[in-house]
CSV table of C-alpha atoms in Angstrom, one decimal:
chain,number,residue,atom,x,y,z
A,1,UNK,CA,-26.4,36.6,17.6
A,2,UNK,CA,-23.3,35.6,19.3
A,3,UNK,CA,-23.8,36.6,22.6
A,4,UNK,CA,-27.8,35.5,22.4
A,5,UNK,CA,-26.9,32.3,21.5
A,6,UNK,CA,-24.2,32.2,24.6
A,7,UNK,CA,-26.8,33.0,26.9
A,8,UNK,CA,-29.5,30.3,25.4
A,9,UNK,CA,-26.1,27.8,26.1
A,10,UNK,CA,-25.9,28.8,30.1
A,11,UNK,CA,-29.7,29.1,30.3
A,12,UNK,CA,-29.6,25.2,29.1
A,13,UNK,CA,-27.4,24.7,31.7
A,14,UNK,CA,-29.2,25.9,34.5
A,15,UNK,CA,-32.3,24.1,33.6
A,16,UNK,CA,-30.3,20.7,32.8
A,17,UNK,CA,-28.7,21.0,36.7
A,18,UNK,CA,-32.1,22.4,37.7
A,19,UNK,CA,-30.1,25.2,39.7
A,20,UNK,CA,-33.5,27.4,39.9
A,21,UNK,CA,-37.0,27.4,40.6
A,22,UNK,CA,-39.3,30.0,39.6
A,23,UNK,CA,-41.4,31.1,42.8
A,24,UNK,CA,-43.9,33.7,43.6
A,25,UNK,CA,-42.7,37.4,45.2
A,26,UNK,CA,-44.2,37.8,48.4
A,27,UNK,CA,-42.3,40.3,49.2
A,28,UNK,CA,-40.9,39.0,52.3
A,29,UNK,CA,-37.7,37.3,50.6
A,30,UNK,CA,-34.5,39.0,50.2
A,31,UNK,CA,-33.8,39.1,46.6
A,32,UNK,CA,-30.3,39.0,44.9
A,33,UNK,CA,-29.9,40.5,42.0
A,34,UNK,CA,-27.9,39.1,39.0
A,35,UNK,CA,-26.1,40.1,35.7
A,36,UNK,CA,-24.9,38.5,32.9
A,37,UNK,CA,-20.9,38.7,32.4
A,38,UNK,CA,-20.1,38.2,28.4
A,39,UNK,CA,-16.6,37.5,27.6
A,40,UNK,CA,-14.9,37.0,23.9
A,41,UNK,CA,-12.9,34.5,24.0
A,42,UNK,CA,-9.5,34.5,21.9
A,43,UNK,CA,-11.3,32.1,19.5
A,44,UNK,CA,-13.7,34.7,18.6
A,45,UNK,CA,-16.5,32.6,20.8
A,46,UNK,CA,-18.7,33.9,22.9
A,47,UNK,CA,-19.0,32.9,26.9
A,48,UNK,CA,-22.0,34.0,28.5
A,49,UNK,CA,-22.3,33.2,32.5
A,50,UNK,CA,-25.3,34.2,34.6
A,51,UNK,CA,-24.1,35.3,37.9
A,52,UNK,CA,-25.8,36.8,41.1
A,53,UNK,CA,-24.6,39.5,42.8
A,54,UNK,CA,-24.1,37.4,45.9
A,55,UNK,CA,-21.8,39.9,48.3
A,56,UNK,CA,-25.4,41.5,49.1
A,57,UNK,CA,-26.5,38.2,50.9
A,58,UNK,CA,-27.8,39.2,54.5
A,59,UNK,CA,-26.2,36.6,55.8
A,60,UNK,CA,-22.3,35.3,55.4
A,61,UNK,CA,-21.8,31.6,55.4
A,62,UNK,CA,-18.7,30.1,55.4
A,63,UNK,CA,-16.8,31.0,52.4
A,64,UNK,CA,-13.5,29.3,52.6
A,65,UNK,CA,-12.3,27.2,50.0
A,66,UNK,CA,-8.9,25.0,49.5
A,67,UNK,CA,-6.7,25.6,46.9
A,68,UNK,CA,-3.9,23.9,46.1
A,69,UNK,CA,0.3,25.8,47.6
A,70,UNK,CA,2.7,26.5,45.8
A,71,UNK,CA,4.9,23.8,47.4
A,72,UNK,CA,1.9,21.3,46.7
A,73,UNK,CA,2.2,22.2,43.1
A,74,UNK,CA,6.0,21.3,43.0
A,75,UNK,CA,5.3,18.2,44.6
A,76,UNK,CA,3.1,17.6,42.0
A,77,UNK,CA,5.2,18.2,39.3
A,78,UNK,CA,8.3,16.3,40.8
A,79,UNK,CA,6.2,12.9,41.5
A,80,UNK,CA,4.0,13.4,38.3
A,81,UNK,CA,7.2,13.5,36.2
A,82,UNK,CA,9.1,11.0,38.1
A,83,UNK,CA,6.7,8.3,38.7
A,84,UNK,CA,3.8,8.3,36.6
A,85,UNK,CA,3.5,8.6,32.8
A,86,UNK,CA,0.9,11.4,31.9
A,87,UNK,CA,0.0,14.7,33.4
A,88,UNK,CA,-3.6,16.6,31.7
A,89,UNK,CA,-5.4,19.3,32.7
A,90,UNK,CA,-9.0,19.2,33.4
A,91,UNK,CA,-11.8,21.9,33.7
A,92,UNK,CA,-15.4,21.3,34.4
A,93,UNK,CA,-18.1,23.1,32.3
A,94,UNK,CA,-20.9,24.7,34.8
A,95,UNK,CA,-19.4,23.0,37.6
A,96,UNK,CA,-21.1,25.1,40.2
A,97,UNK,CA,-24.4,24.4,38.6
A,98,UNK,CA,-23.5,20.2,39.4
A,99,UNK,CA,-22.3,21.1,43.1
A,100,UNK,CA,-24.5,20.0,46.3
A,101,UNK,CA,-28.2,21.6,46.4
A,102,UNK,CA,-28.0,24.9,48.2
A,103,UNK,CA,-29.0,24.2,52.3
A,104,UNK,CA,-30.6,27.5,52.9
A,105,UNK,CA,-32.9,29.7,50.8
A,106,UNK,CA,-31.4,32.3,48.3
A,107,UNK,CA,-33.5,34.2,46.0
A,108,UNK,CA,-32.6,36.0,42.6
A,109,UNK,CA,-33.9,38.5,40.2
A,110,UNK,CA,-33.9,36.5,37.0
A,111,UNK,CA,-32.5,38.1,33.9
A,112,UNK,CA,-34.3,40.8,32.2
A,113,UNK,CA,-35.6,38.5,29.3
A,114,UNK,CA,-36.9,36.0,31.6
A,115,UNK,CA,-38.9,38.1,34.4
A,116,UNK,CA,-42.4,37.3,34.7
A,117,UNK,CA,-44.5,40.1,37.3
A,118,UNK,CA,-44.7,38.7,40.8
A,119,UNK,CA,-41.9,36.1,40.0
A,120,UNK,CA,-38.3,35.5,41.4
A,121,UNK,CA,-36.2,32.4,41.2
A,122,UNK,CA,-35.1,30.3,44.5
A,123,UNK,CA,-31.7,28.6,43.9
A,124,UNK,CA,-31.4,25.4,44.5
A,125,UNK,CA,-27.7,25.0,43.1
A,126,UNK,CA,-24.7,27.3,44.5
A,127,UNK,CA,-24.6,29.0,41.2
A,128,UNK,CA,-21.7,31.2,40.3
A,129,UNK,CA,-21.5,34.7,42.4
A,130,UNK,CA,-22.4,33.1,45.4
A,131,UNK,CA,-19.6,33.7,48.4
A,132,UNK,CA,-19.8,30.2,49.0
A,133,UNK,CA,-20.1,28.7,45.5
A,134,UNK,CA,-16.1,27.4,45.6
A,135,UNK,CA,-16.5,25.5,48.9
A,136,UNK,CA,-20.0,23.8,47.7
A,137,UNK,CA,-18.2,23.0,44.5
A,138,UNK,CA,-15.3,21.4,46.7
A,139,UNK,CA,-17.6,19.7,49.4
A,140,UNK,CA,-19.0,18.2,46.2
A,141,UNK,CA,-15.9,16.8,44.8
A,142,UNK,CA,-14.1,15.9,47.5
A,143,UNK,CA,-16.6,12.4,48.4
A,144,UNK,CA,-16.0,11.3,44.3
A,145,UNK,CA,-12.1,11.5,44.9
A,146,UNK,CA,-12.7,9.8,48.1
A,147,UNK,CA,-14.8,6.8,46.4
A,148,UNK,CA,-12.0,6.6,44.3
A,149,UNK,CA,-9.3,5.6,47.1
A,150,UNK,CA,-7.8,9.1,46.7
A,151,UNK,CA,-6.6,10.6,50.2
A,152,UNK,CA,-5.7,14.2,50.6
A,153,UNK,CA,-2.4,14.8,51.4
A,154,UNK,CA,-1.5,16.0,54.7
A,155,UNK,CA,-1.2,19.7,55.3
A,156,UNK,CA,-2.7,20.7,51.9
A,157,UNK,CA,-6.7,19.6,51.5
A,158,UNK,CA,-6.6,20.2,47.7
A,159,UNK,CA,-4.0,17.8,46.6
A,160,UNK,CA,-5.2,14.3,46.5
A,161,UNK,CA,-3.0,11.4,46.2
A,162,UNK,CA,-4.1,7.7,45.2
A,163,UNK,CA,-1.0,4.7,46.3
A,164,UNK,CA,-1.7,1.4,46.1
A,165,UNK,CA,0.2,-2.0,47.1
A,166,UNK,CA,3.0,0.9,47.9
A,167,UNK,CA,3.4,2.5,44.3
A,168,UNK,CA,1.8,6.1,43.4
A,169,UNK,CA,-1.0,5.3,41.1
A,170,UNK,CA,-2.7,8.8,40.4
A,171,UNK,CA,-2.3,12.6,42.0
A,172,UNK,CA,-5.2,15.3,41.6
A,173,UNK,CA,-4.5,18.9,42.9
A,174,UNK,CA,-7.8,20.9,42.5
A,175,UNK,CA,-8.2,24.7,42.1
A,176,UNK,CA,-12.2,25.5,41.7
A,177,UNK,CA,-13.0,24.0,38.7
A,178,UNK,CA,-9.9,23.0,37.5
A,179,UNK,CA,-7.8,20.0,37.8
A,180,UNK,CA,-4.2,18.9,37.4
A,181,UNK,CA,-4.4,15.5,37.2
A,182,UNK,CA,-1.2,12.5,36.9
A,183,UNK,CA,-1.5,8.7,36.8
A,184,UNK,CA,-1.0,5.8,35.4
A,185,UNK,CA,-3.8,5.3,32.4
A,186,UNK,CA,-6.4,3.1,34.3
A,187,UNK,CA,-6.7,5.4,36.8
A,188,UNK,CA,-6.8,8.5,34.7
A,189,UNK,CA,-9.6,6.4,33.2
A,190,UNK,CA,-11.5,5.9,36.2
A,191,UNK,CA,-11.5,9.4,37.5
A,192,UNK,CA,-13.0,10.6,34.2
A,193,UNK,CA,-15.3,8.6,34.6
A,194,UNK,CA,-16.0,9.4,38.3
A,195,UNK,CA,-16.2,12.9,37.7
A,196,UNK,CA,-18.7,12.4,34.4
């Protein structure tokens, strides 16, 4: 019951970010297949993710994502502790699911319990499996932290700083879905807010 109740959460998901549209087969479409992937969490909960078997994609597209150094990350740590007075961890539930819609046509084999004869799904999301899911995700986050006055910091494009009248004000070093945030309270404020 667990796991069946896992999947029901991550099927929600999908249809709340509308990350899929069921289509007809015409047989012309290349079609992914996907899989669930279960895992127990230490809690005893159970985390069901519906992923496509994207490495079979025809074609490549680019693929890169940044991620934070580990000289950024010192950095980081240094100011964060120095000049500003919280540091918090951030992850974001489904966050490929909220990325940009997908630019070119993908098409999946939906899971076993969902297929209906002569039916396949079209993503419209860059949903997790995908090759190019982390740089969506990124392309996706990187305008938000933009609007919020944040600038990347030269030589690393996953570590965001925010200054303002000459005093640090807020640093955001990103890794996938997961951020390491610092700031002063209002602006802590306003990026959770940004990011809801």
């Amino acid at each position: 019951p667990d796991v069946t109740a896992a999947k029901e959460k991550e099927l929600s998901k999908w249809r709340e970010f509308e990350a899929s549209e069921e289509v007809r087969y015409t047989g012309k479409e290349h079609v992914l297949s996907s899989r669930w992937v279960i895992t127990r969490k230490s809690d005893g909960s159970v985390k069901a993710r519906l992923v496509v078997r994207g490495f079979a994609e025809q074609d490549y597209p680019q693929s890169d994502s940044p991620t934070a150094s580990n000289n950024s990350l010192k950095l980081f740590f240094a100011l964060a502790f120095n000049e500003l007075t919280k540091v918090k961890s951030m992850d974001v539930t489904s966050a490929f699911l909220q990325g940009e819609p997908l630019t070119r046509k993908v098409f999946m084999e939906p899971p076993a319990e969902l297929q209906r004869d002569g039916h396949i799904w079209k993503l419209r999301k860059s949903v997790y499996g995908l090759c190019d899911a982390s740089r969506i995700w990124f392309q996706s986050v990187k305008p938000e932290l933009i609007q919020l006055g944040m600038k990347a910091v030269s030589g690393d494009e996953a570590f965001f700083s925010l200054v303002k009248d000459g005093s640090l004000v807020g640093l955001c070093i990103l890794h996938v879905d997961d951020f390491l945030v610092a700031g002063k309270p209002n602006f802590l404020s306003a990026l959770d807010r940004q990011l809801k």
